[in-house]
Structures are given as C-alpha cells and as structure tokens.
C-alpha cells in the first residue's frame, strides 16, 4: 500500500517541521531543564533521538492532525497511530540535528510509514472450534490455518529465547516468567493467521478472518466436519473464546427452581476427507476469489457476508443475530441504485436468486419485506420484539442466498456485472441456471 502526500498534507508537514525545529532545545542546559519537565508533567515535552522538543498545544495539535490524516488515508485496519507519530517526530529530530532538510525528511517519512503498513503479521491463538483428527497435521483456507500446538512448539527456537513451551488443553495462553526461563502454555490446536493489521486491532481482524473461513466450511462441506456442527438452537462458539457448554444461571418460577444446564458446543473436525474436498481446484478457486478479492468485485461482497454470517451464528442474543444476518444479506444484494428503496432492491434480487416462478418470487419478496420491517423497528426504535422463528427464517435465507451466489457466480466479476445479471433475471428469467455447480459436491 502506498501513501499519498496531498497538497494539504505537504503544506502541513512543512509547517510542522519548521515549528518543531524552532521548538527543539538548542543548548544542553536547556535540554536538561526541559527533559525534567517530561517526567514532572508540567509541560508536554518530548524527546526523540537525543533532541528535546518543547511541545506547545499548537505543535501537538499539528502533529495529531497529521497523524489523523495519515490514518484516515490508510484506513482503520492497518494504521498504527503510535508508530506513525513516532516516525513523524523521528524525522523532526533529523531536521533538528541538521542531518537533512525538510524535503528529505518528508521522503523518509513516507518510506517509514509504508514500511510500517507493509509488514505482514502472524497471529496465533488458541482454537476450541476447529479440531484436527489424527490423520491431519494442519489445515489452511486462504490466510487462515489451523495447526497443532505441538508443531508450533517445535517450530520455535525455544532455547535461544530461553523459553519452555507446554502444550495442553487450557482456556487461554498462559505465560509464566521464572528466574532462568519463561514458560508458554498453548492449546492442542491453534489458529495461525497471516494478515496486515495494526497491533491495536490485530486480534479483532484475525478473528474476523477466522469467522469467514468457518462460514465457508460450514456452508460448503458441513457433512464432512463431524457430528457436532452448528445447529441454530445454540450459538456457534466464537473462534477465539471457548464455550464451556454450561448454563450456570438460576431460574426461579412460581413453584419451581432450576439450576444450570449442559450441552455439547458446536465444533468442527477436519479429517482427511475434509482436506481432500478443500484441495479440489473448484474449492481453492472459490477461496482465492473470496480472500483475494479487490474492491468492487463480488468476491469482496461475499467475503463480507461470510463474516457477518459468522457473527450471527456466534451471537446468543436474538436481536444481534437478526441484525447480523440482515447485514450479510445487504452485503450481498444492496446496490448503488439510490432511486429505489433498499428493501425493494434486496427483496427483488433475493427472489430472483431463490426461485424461478412468479408466485415463488412474490412470496419470498413479501417475506423479506416483512422481516425488514422488523429490522427497521429494531434499528430505529430499539424494539426487541423479535421471535426465534423470525431469526431462524432470516438465518436460513441469508445462508441459502450466499450459497447460491457462490455456487452460480464467477466471484471475480464486478459488483456491477453481478447486479446486471440480477436485473435481467428480475424480468422472469432463471438466474444463472447454466452456471450452477461451482461448489464441489
């Protein structure tokens, strides 16, 4: 990713570097005195590479606005405010040292920011949702891998790090420091996810990617994932947070009391059959188009929908589930047409995908409009008058829609091309009947 220094940013950088040069202490005596104020809290001074800056509120405002402009341009996923701010002040110190001038400082700053955001990271976390049977060592969908804790332990140079790694069933990573070494306890199975993300949001972004991978598995090969796949009567465990399968609340009725309850939380087991299925060219092509999709491609919309479907399955609150499933449908079917109400577009498009007959399409559109009315009351008035049957109905529609789109669409086409195919179908033609069968059986 490249960052652009617009005319406004260039002008702001010129002002900041000039003002920071003036704010730099010019003598050792002044620097020593102002350095004390950094710790006393009497002034907002800053030291960078041996230079002490006397930071006025105006100078701090300039720095904050520049960092904010960079972060806005980069987006919330990859921008790291702290690292960008440090890079900005580091270049200010180079000017104060007279190492180079403002133009070179801007060039170096641009290079540093791009270096920060272009570093791919690896995020490893305990996994209680997807297990590997004895025939499988590891499993990968796009950037999301499931590995054994024992393999992770053997891949780390523990001796050089003075680290001891223990593998076992625990609810979280446990890190214990002793006098001669540190002990890291990890799960039997781990998520191992490659991504570009700022450290402040990396856990959330990694979990989002894991949810997309789980949705794709659940929708395409649930019959190959063992006996404990998700059923809508209980939420699917979140990828990074285990579900104990216990309800510990006390329910008091008029003449009865009940305590707790137990169930088997959903989990997915990757077997040799699952691996063979997911290694088929048809499946890997789908994966590539979903995780590698650029903006304005229908693959990107499907990726977003899969993420929201996961959030819906994982939520225990029916209102949250309802909103998440509708968000998934909107990600798939909303268009840029501002002349037609959103629900009209969504209902017409969903009906075209799910049924070929006029009566069937009319019933589907009517059902979605009714569910959207409930969604509007929830979103705009806070009404939680939503029944489990409505949530289940919407959940089924959302998952089936997504399945049909994956099965009948070249996910590398643009959203506009996808919308055009739906528009043609809305006049009564079957939707992409000749293209179905992209999901392997």
Short mmCIF file of C-alpha atoms in Angstrom, two decimals:
data_model
loop_
_atom_site.label_atom_id
_atom_site.label_comp_id
_atom_site.label_asym_id
_atom_site.label_seq_id
_atom_site.Cartn_x
_atom_site.Cartn_y
_atom_site.Cartn_z
CA UNK A 1 0.00 0.00 0.00
CA UNK A 2 1.25 3.46 -0.94
CA UNK A 3 0.51 6.63 0.98
CA UNK A 4 -0.21 9.87 -0.86
CA UNK A 5 1.17 13.21 0.30
CA UNK A 6 -1.56 15.53 -0.94
CA UNK A 7 -1.04 19.26 -1.33
CA UNK A 8 -2.68 19.82 2.07
CA UNK A 9 -0.51 17.19 3.76
CA UNK A 10 2.64 18.61 2.17
CA UNK A 11 1.79 22.10 3.42
CA UNK A 12 1.01 20.78 6.92
CA UNK A 13 4.28 18.83 7.00
CA UNK A 14 6.23 21.93 6.01
CA UNK A 15 4.62 23.90 8.85
CA UNK A 16 5.12 21.10 11.37
CA UNK A 17 8.78 20.53 10.56
CA UNK A 18 9.52 24.29 10.67
CA UNK A 19 7.72 24.69 14.00
CA UNK A 20 9.29 21.56 15.51
CA UNK A 21 12.74 22.84 14.52
CA UNK A 22 12.01 26.05 16.40
CA UNK A 23 10.71 24.04 19.38
CA UNK A 24 13.90 21.93 19.65
CA UNK A 25 16.18 22.80 22.55
CA UNK A 26 19.31 24.48 21.20
CA UNK A 27 21.66 24.03 24.18
CA UNK A 28 22.47 21.14 26.50
CA UNK A 29 21.48 23.22 29.52
CA UNK A 30 18.06 23.99 28.07
CA UNK A 31 17.59 20.34 27.07
CA UNK A 32 18.47 19.10 30.58
CA UNK A 33 15.99 21.52 32.16
CA UNK A 34 13.19 20.72 29.75
CA UNK A 35 13.92 16.98 29.98
CA UNK A 36 12.96 17.13 33.66
CA UNK A 37 9.56 18.52 32.69
CA UNK A 38 8.80 15.41 30.66
CA UNK A 39 8.56 13.43 33.91
CA UNK A 40 7.18 16.16 36.12
CA UNK A 41 4.17 16.64 33.87
CA UNK A 42 4.46 20.42 33.96
CA UNK A 43 4.95 20.61 30.18
CA UNK A 44 4.16 18.27 27.27
CA UNK A 45 7.75 17.93 26.13
CA UNK A 46 9.05 15.10 24.01
CA UNK A 47 12.49 13.59 23.46
CA UNK A 48 13.41 11.88 20.20
CA UNK A 49 16.92 10.74 19.21
CA UNK A 50 18.56 12.95 21.82
CA UNK A 51 16.54 16.05 20.87
CA UNK A 52 14.17 17.53 23.45
CA UNK A 53 11.20 19.34 21.92
CA UNK A 54 9.23 21.92 23.87
CA UNK A 55 5.80 20.89 22.68
CA UNK A 56 3.20 23.63 22.73
CA UNK A 57 -0.50 22.83 22.42
CA UNK A 58 -0.40 24.19 18.86
CA UNK A 59 2.54 21.99 17.86
CA UNK A 60 0.87 18.94 19.42
CA UNK A 61 -2.32 19.77 17.51
CA UNK A 62 -0.35 19.92 14.25
CA UNK A 63 1.21 16.51 14.95
CA UNK A 64 -2.16 14.97 15.89
CA UNK A 65 -3.82 16.31 12.74
CA UNK A 66 -1.06 14.93 10.53
CA UNK A 67 -1.21 11.50 12.17
CA UNK A 68 -5.01 11.59 11.86
CA UNK A 69 -4.77 12.44 8.14
CA UNK A 70 -2.39 9.53 7.54
CA UNK A 71 -4.60 7.12 9.49
CA UNK A 72 -7.71 8.24 7.61
CA UNK A 73 -5.98 7.64 4.29
CA UNK A 74 -4.71 4.21 5.32
CA UNK A 75 -7.91 3.02 6.98
CA UNK A 76 -8.52 1.65 10.47
CA UNK A 77 -7.15 -1.86 9.89
CA UNK A 78 -3.51 -1.13 9.05
CA UNK A 79 -2.90 2.32 10.51
CA UNK A 80 -0.91 2.40 13.75
CA UNK A 81 -1.18 5.84 15.32
CA UNK A 82 1.67 5.32 17.75
CA UNK A 83 4.15 4.10 15.13
CA UNK A 84 3.20 6.86 12.68
CA UNK A 85 3.54 9.52 15.38
CA UNK A 86 6.95 8.18 16.36
CA UNK A 87 8.08 8.22 12.72
CA UNK A 88 6.91 11.83 12.37
CA UNK A 89 8.84 13.01 15.43
CA UNK A 90 11.89 10.95 14.42
CA UNK A 91 12.08 12.90 11.16
CA UNK A 92 11.64 16.13 13.11
CA UNK A 93 14.70 15.15 15.17
CA UNK A 94 16.71 14.56 11.99
CA UNK A 95 15.94 18.12 10.90
CA UNK A 96 16.89 19.41 14.35
CA UNK A 97 20.18 17.51 14.10
CA UNK A 98 20.56 19.06 10.61
CA UNK A 99 21.05 15.57 9.21
CA UNK A 100 18.91 16.52 6.25
CA UNK A 101 16.34 19.10 5.13
CA UNK A 102 12.53 19.12 5.15
CA UNK A 103 12.15 17.60 1.68
CA UNK A 104 14.35 14.64 2.56
CA UNK A 105 12.50 14.29 5.89
CA UNK A 106 9.19 14.01 4.00
CA UNK A 107 10.69 11.40 1.68
CA UNK A 108 11.98 9.37 4.63
CA UNK A 109 8.68 9.71 6.49
CA UNK A 110 6.73 8.36 3.52
CA UNK A 111 9.11 5.40 3.29
CA UNK A 112 8.82 4.68 7.03
CA UNK A 113 5.01 4.76 7.05
CA UNK A 114 4.83 2.46 4.05
CA UNK A 115 7.31 0.10 5.74
CA UNK A 116 5.12 0.00 8.85
CA UNK A 117 1.94 -0.93 6.99
CA UNK A 118 3.52 -3.39 4.57
CA UNK A 119 4.72 -5.76 7.27
CA UNK A 120 2.65 -8.93 7.28
CA UNK A 121 1.97 -10.32 10.73
CA UNK A 122 1.28 -13.79 12.01
CA UNK A 123 -1.35 -14.10 14.72
CA UNK A 124 -1.54 -17.32 16.74
CA UNK A 125 -4.36 -18.02 19.17
CA UNK A 126 -5.92 -20.95 20.98
CA UNK A 127 -8.60 -22.79 18.99
CA UNK A 128 -11.54 -24.67 20.50
CA UNK A 129 -13.77 -24.51 17.43
CA UNK A 130 -11.91 -26.47 14.71
CA UNK A 131 -10.06 -29.66 15.62
CA UNK A 132 -7.75 -31.84 13.52
CA UNK A 133 -8.22 -35.59 13.62
CA UNK A 134 -5.20 -37.89 13.84
CA UNK A 135 -4.79 -38.08 10.06
CA UNK A 136 -4.29 -34.30 9.63
CA UNK A 137 -1.29 -32.24 10.76
CA UNK A 138 -2.50 -28.84 9.61
CA UNK A 139 -5.23 -27.26 7.51
CA UNK A 140 -5.47 -23.96 5.66
CA UNK A 141 -8.11 -21.83 3.96
CA UNK A 142 -6.63 -18.67 2.46
CA UNK A 143 -4.73 -16.83 5.20
CA UNK A 144 -6.37 -18.89 7.96
CA UNK A 145 -4.61 -22.04 9.15
CA UNK A 146 -5.29 -24.50 11.95
CA UNK A 147 -2.14 -26.09 13.34
CA UNK A 148 -1.23 -28.41 16.18
CA UNK A 149 0.22 -26.84 19.29
CA UNK A 150 2.99 -29.46 19.24
CA UNK A 151 4.05 -28.40 15.73
CA UNK A 152 4.02 -24.76 16.77
CA UNK A 153 6.23 -25.59 19.76
CA UNK A 154 8.75 -27.45 17.60
CA UNK A 155 8.91 -24.55 15.13
CA UNK A 156 10.06 -22.09 17.81
CA UNK A 157 13.73 -21.82 18.77
CA UNK A 158 12.84 -22.14 22.43
CA UNK A 159 16.43 -22.49 23.64
CA UNK A 160 17.52 -19.22 22.03
CA UNK A 161 14.51 -17.48 23.56
CA UNK A 162 15.06 -19.16 26.95
CA UNK A 163 11.54 -20.39 26.61
CA UNK A 164 9.77 -23.60 27.53
CA UNK A 165 6.54 -24.40 25.65
CA UNK A 166 3.92 -26.65 27.20
CA UNK A 167 1.07 -27.95 25.03
CA UNK A 168 -2.27 -28.95 26.51
CA UNK A 169 -5.95 -28.17 26.89
CA UNK A 170 -6.22 -24.78 28.56
CA UNK A 171 -8.66 -21.94 28.12
CA UNK A 172 -6.04 -19.42 27.11
CA UNK A 173 -2.36 -18.89 26.57
CA UNK A 174 -0.56 -18.78 29.90
CA UNK A 175 2.82 -17.08 30.15
CA UNK A 176 4.88 -17.57 33.30
CA UNK A 177 8.27 -15.97 33.86
CA UNK A 178 10.82 -17.67 36.11
CA UNK A 179 14.35 -16.69 37.03
CA UNK A 180 16.05 -18.76 34.33
CA UNK A 181 13.35 -19.13 31.69
CA UNK A 182 9.77 -18.37 30.67
CA UNK A 183 7.01 -20.93 30.24
CA UNK A 184 4.41 -20.55 27.48
CA UNK A 185 1.36 -22.79 27.64
CA UNK A 186 -0.60 -23.24 24.41
CA UNK A 187 -3.67 -25.15 23.24
CA UNK A 188 -3.59 -28.51 21.49
CA UNK A 189 -4.94 -26.76 18.38
CA UNK A 190 -4.15 -23.21 17.32
CA UNK A 191 -5.32 -20.63 14.83
CA UNK A 192 -2.37 -19.41 12.74
CA UNK A 193 -3.47 -16.41 10.68
CA UNK A 194 -1.47 -14.22 8.28
CA UNK A 195 -2.70 -10.65 7.93
CA UNK A 196 -1.83 -6.99 7.57
CA UNK A 197 -3.19 -5.16 10.59
CA UNK A 198 -2.19 -2.69 13.25
CA UNK A 199 -1.36 -4.34 16.57
CA UNK A 200 -4.21 -2.43 18.24
CA UNK A 201 -6.78 -4.25 16.08
CA UNK A 202 -4.95 -7.41 15.02
CA UNK A 203 -6.89 -9.74 17.34
CA UNK A 204 -10.26 -8.48 16.08
CA UNK A 205 -9.18 -8.63 12.43
CA UNK A 206 -7.75 -12.14 12.84
CA UNK A 207 -10.98 -13.32 14.46
CA UNK A 208 -12.96 -11.79 11.59
CA UNK A 209 -10.86 -13.74 9.06
CA UNK A 210 -11.32 -16.93 11.08
CA UNK A 211 -15.09 -16.37 11.02
CA UNK A 212 -15.05 -16.04 7.22
CA UNK A 213 -13.15 -19.33 6.90
CA UNK A 214 -15.55 -21.10 9.28
CA UNK A 215 -18.59 -19.79 7.36
CA UNK A 216 -17.19 -21.05 4.08
CA UNK A 217 -16.54 -24.51 5.56
CA UNK A 218 -19.95 -24.67 7.21
CA UNK A 219 -21.78 -23.71 4.02
CA UNK A 220 -19.91 -25.97 1.61
CA UNK A 221 -18.94 -29.17 3.43
CA UNK A 222 -20.79 -29.39 6.76
CA UNK A 223 -21.30 -33.12 6.14
CA UNK A 224 -17.51 -33.58 6.31
CA UNK A 225 -17.00 -31.74 9.60
CA UNK A 226 -18.02 -34.36 12.14
CA UNK A 227 -21.13 -34.87 14.29
CA UNK A 228 -21.04 -31.60 16.23
CA UNK A 229 -21.61 -28.99 13.52
CA UNK A 230 -23.57 -25.85 14.34
CA UNK A 231 -27.31 -26.07 14.89
CA UNK A 232 -29.30 -22.87 15.26
CA UNK A 233 -30.67 -23.77 18.71
CA UNK A 234 -27.32 -22.88 20.34
CA UNK A 235 -24.75 -20.26 19.27
CA UNK A 236 -21.59 -21.31 17.49
CA UNK A 237 -18.57 -20.71 19.75
CA UNK A 238 -16.51 -17.66 18.83
CA UNK A 239 -13.19 -18.60 17.20
CA UNK A 240 -11.00 -17.22 20.00
CA UNK A 241 -13.26 -17.82 23.00
CA UNK A 242 -14.24 -21.32 24.12
CA UNK A 243 -17.80 -22.25 25.02
CA UNK A 244 -17.96 -24.36 28.17
CA UNK A 245 -21.33 -25.84 27.21
CA UNK A 246 -22.70 -24.93 30.63
CA UNK A 247 -25.51 -22.64 31.68
CA UNK A 248 -24.95 -21.67 35.30
CA UNK A 249 -27.87 -19.30 35.86
CA UNK A 250 -30.64 -19.99 38.39
CA UNK A 251 -34.21 -19.79 37.08
CA UNK A 252 -36.92 -19.15 39.68
CA UNK A 253 -40.52 -19.79 38.76
CA UNK A 254 -43.72 -19.62 40.75
CA UNK A 255 -43.38 -23.10 42.14
CA UNK A 256 -40.08 -24.37 40.77
CA UNK A 257 -36.37 -23.70 40.63
CA UNK A 258 -33.89 -24.88 38.03
CA UNK A 259 -30.14 -24.54 38.02
CA UNK A 260 -27.87 -24.64 35.03
CA UNK A 261 -27.87 -26.96 32.07
CA UNK A 262 -25.31 -28.56 29.77
CA UNK A 263 -24.88 -29.09 26.05
CA UNK A 264 -22.15 -30.02 23.63
CA UNK A 265 -20.86 -26.82 21.98
CA UNK A 266 -20.55 -26.87 18.20
CA UNK A 267 -17.14 -27.82 16.87
CA UNK A 268 -15.75 -28.83 13.52
CA UNK A 269 -13.40 -31.76 12.93
CA UNK A 270 -11.06 -31.67 9.95
CA UNK A 271 -10.48 -35.17 8.58
CA UNK A 272 -8.61 -36.49 5.56
CA UNK A 273 -11.93 -36.34 3.65
CA UNK A 274 -12.28 -32.64 4.51
CA UNK A 275 -8.76 -31.96 3.29
CA UNK A 276 -9.39 -33.80 0.00
CA UNK A 277 -12.58 -31.83 -0.55
CA UNK A 278 -10.91 -28.48 0.15
CA UNK A 279 -7.94 -29.30 -2.09
CA UNK A 280 -10.16 -29.56 -5.17
CA UNK A 281 -9.50 -26.87 -7.77
CA UNK A 282 -13.13 -25.75 -7.65
CA UNK A 283 -12.86 -25.06 -3.92
CA UNK A 284 -9.43 -23.41 -3.99
CA UNK A 285 -10.66 -21.12 -6.79
CA UNK A 286 -13.56 -20.00 -4.58
CA UNK A 287 -11.16 -19.42 -1.68
CA UNK A 288 -8.81 -17.34 -3.85
CA UNK A 289 -11.65 -15.18 -5.17
CA UNK A 290 -13.03 -14.58 -1.68
CA UNK A 291 -9.86 -13.84 0.28
CA UNK A 292 -8.03 -12.19 -2.64
CA UNK A 293 -10.91 -10.08 -3.95
CA UNK A 294 -10.30 -6.42 -4.73
CA UNK A 295 -12.79 -3.65 -4.14
CA UNK A 296 -15.86 -3.62 -6.40
CA UNK A 297 -15.58 -7.38 -7.00
CA UNK A 298 -18.46 -9.61 -5.95
CA UNK A 299 -15.91 -11.80 -4.13
CA UNK A 300 -15.36 -8.94 -1.69
CA UNK A 301 -19.11 -8.72 -1.00
CA UNK A 302 -19.24 -12.48 -0.39
CA UNK A 303 -16.27 -12.19 1.98
CA UNK A 304 -18.08 -9.51 3.97
CA UNK A 305 -21.29 -11.56 4.04
CA UNK A 306 -19.46 -14.66 5.29
CA UNK A 307 -18.01 -12.61 8.14
CA UNK A 308 -21.43 -11.30 9.19
CA UNK A 309 -22.98 -14.76 8.90
CA UNK A 310 -20.34 -15.96 11.38
CA UNK A 311 -21.18 -13.13 13.77
CA UNK A 312 -24.84 -14.05 13.54
CA UNK A 313 -24.20 -17.70 14.32
CA UNK A 314 -21.92 -16.78 17.21
CA UNK A 315 -24.29 -14.39 18.97
CA UNK A 316 -26.54 -15.58 21.79
CA UNK A 317 -28.80 -12.52 21.59
CA UNK A 318 -31.61 -12.87 19.07
CA UNK A 319 -31.62 -9.14 18.23
CA UNK A 320 -27.90 -9.22 17.45
CA UNK A 321 -28.35 -12.36 15.39
CA UNK A 322 -31.16 -10.76 13.42
CA UNK A 323 -29.14 -7.63 12.64
CA UNK A 324 -26.02 -9.60 11.68
CA UNK A 325 -27.93 -11.86 9.28
CA UNK A 326 -29.60 -8.89 7.63
CA UNK A 327 -26.23 -7.17 7.30
CA UNK A 328 -24.98 -10.26 5.49
CA UNK A 329 -27.91 -10.09 3.05
CA UNK A 330 -27.34 -6.38 2.46
CA UNK A 331 -23.64 -7.02 1.80
CA UNK A 332 -24.64 -9.49 -0.91
CA UNK A 333 -27.55 -7.71 -2.56
CA UNK A 334 -27.50 -3.96 -1.92
CA UNK A 335 -26.82 -1.83 -5.00
CA UNK A 336 -25.87 1.73 -5.87
CA UNK A 337 -29.40 2.46 -7.09
CA UNK A 338 -30.50 5.44 -4.99
CA UNK A 339 -33.86 5.81 -6.74
CA UNK A 340 -35.32 2.59 -5.33
CA UNK A 341 -35.76 1.82 -1.60
CA UNK A 342 -33.09 -0.56 -0.28
CA UNK A 343 -35.55 -3.28 0.66
CA UNK A 344 -37.12 -3.22 -2.82
CA UNK A 345 -33.75 -3.98 -4.38
CA UNK A 346 -32.89 -6.63 -1.81
CA UNK A 347 -36.29 -8.35 -1.95
CA UNK A 348 -36.34 -8.38 -5.77
CA UNK A 349 -32.77 -9.67 -6.04
CA UNK A 350 -33.23 -12.34 -3.37
CA UNK A 351 -36.44 -13.54 -5.01
CA UNK A 352 -34.67 -13.78 -8.41
CA UNK A 353 -31.92 -15.92 -6.89
CA UNK A 354 -34.07 -18.22 -4.77
CA UNK A 355 -36.99 -19.01 -7.09
CA UNK A 356 -37.79 -19.09 -10.79
CA UNK A 357 -41.58 -18.91 -10.58
CA UNK A 358 -43.62 -15.67 -10.31
CA UNK A 359 -45.57 -16.93 -7.28
CA UNK A 360 -42.45 -18.15 -5.51
CA UNK A 361 -40.64 -14.87 -6.11
CA UNK A 362 -43.62 -12.89 -4.86
CA UNK A 363 -43.74 -14.92 -1.62
CA UNK A 364 -40.01 -14.55 -0.99
CA UNK A 365 -40.11 -10.79 -1.61
CA UNK A 366 -43.10 -10.46 0.74
CA UNK A 367 -41.31 -12.45 3.45
CA UNK A 368 -38.15 -10.34 3.23
CA UNK A 369 -40.11 -7.08 3.31
CA UNK A 370 -41.85 -8.23 6.48
CA UNK A 371 -38.53 -9.19 8.09
CA UNK A 372 -37.02 -5.87 7.02
CA UNK A 373 -39.87 -4.04 8.74
CA UNK A 374 -38.92 -5.86 11.96
CA UNK A 375 -35.27 -4.96 11.39
CA UNK A 376 -36.19 -1.27 10.96
CA UNK A 377 -38.11 -1.24 14.24
CA UNK A 378 -35.12 -2.81 15.98
CA UNK A 379 -32.56 -0.44 14.42
CA UNK A 380 -34.57 2.78 14.68
CA UNK A 381 -36.79 2.39 17.75
CA UNK A 382 -34.86 -0.21 19.76
CA UNK A 383 -37.76 -2.68 19.70
CA UNK A 384 -36.60 -6.21 20.55
CA UNK A 385 -39.94 -7.81 19.70
CA UNK A 386 -38.28 -10.50 17.61
CA UNK A 387 -39.18 -14.16 17.80
CA UNK A 388 -36.78 -17.05 17.42
CA UNK A 389 -38.80 -18.22 14.42
CA UNK A 390 -38.10 -14.90 12.66
CA UNK A 391 -34.39 -15.17 13.43
CA UNK A 392 -34.26 -18.76 12.16
CA UNK A 393 -36.14 -17.85 8.98
CA UNK A 394 -33.78 -14.96 8.25
CA UNK A 395 -30.74 -17.10 9.08
CA UNK A 396 -31.83 -19.73 6.57
CA UNK A 397 -32.48 -17.15 3.85
CA UNK A 398 -29.09 -15.48 4.41
CA UNK A 399 -27.12 -18.72 4.27
CA UNK A 400 -29.01 -20.08 1.24
CA UNK A 401 -28.57 -16.80 -0.65
CA UNK A 402 -24.85 -16.82 0.00
CA UNK A 403 -24.58 -20.48 -1.03
CA UNK A 404 -26.39 -19.85 -4.33
CA UNK A 405 -24.24 -16.83 -5.15
CA UNK A 406 -21.03 -18.79 -4.53
CA UNK A 407 -22.37 -21.76 -6.50
CA UNK A 408 -23.56 -19.81 -9.55
CA UNK A 409 -21.24 -16.83 -9.84
CA UNK A 410 -17.73 -16.23 -11.03
CA UNK A 411 -16.60 -14.36 -7.92
CA UNK A 412 -14.01 -12.41 -9.90
CA UNK A 413 -16.69 -10.36 -11.72
CA UNK A 414 -17.53 -6.83 -10.62
CA UNK A 415 -20.47 -5.97 -8.39
CA UNK A 416 -21.94 -4.03 -11.32
CA UNK A 417 -21.84 -7.12 -13.57
CA UNK A 418 -23.43 -9.16 -10.79
CA UNK A 419 -26.20 -6.57 -10.36
CA UNK A 420 -26.83 -6.53 -14.10
CA UNK A 421 -27.35 -10.31 -14.11
CA UNK A 422 -29.92 -9.93 -11.33
CA UNK A 423 -31.70 -7.14 -13.16
CA UNK A 424 -32.12 -9.31 -16.26
CA UNK A 425 -33.40 -12.17 -14.13
CA UNK A 426 -35.96 -9.93 -12.41
CA UNK A 427 -37.97 -9.84 -15.67
CA UNK A 428 -38.79 -13.52 -15.24
CA UNK A 429 -35.70 -15.37 -16.43
CA UNK A 430 -33.99 -18.02 -14.26
CA UNK A 431 -30.90 -16.60 -12.57
CA UNK A 432 -27.59 -18.10 -13.78
CA UNK A 433 -29.11 -21.59 -14.08
CA UNK A 434 -26.44 -22.53 -16.61
CA UNK A 435 -23.58 -21.63 -14.22
CA UNK A 436 -24.57 -23.60 -11.13
CA UNK A 437 -22.21 -26.25 -9.79
CA UNK A 438 -19.19 -24.16 -8.83
CA UNK A 439 -19.28 -25.54 -5.28
CA UNK A 440 -17.86 -29.08 -5.42
CA UNK A 441 -20.06 -31.93 -4.22
#
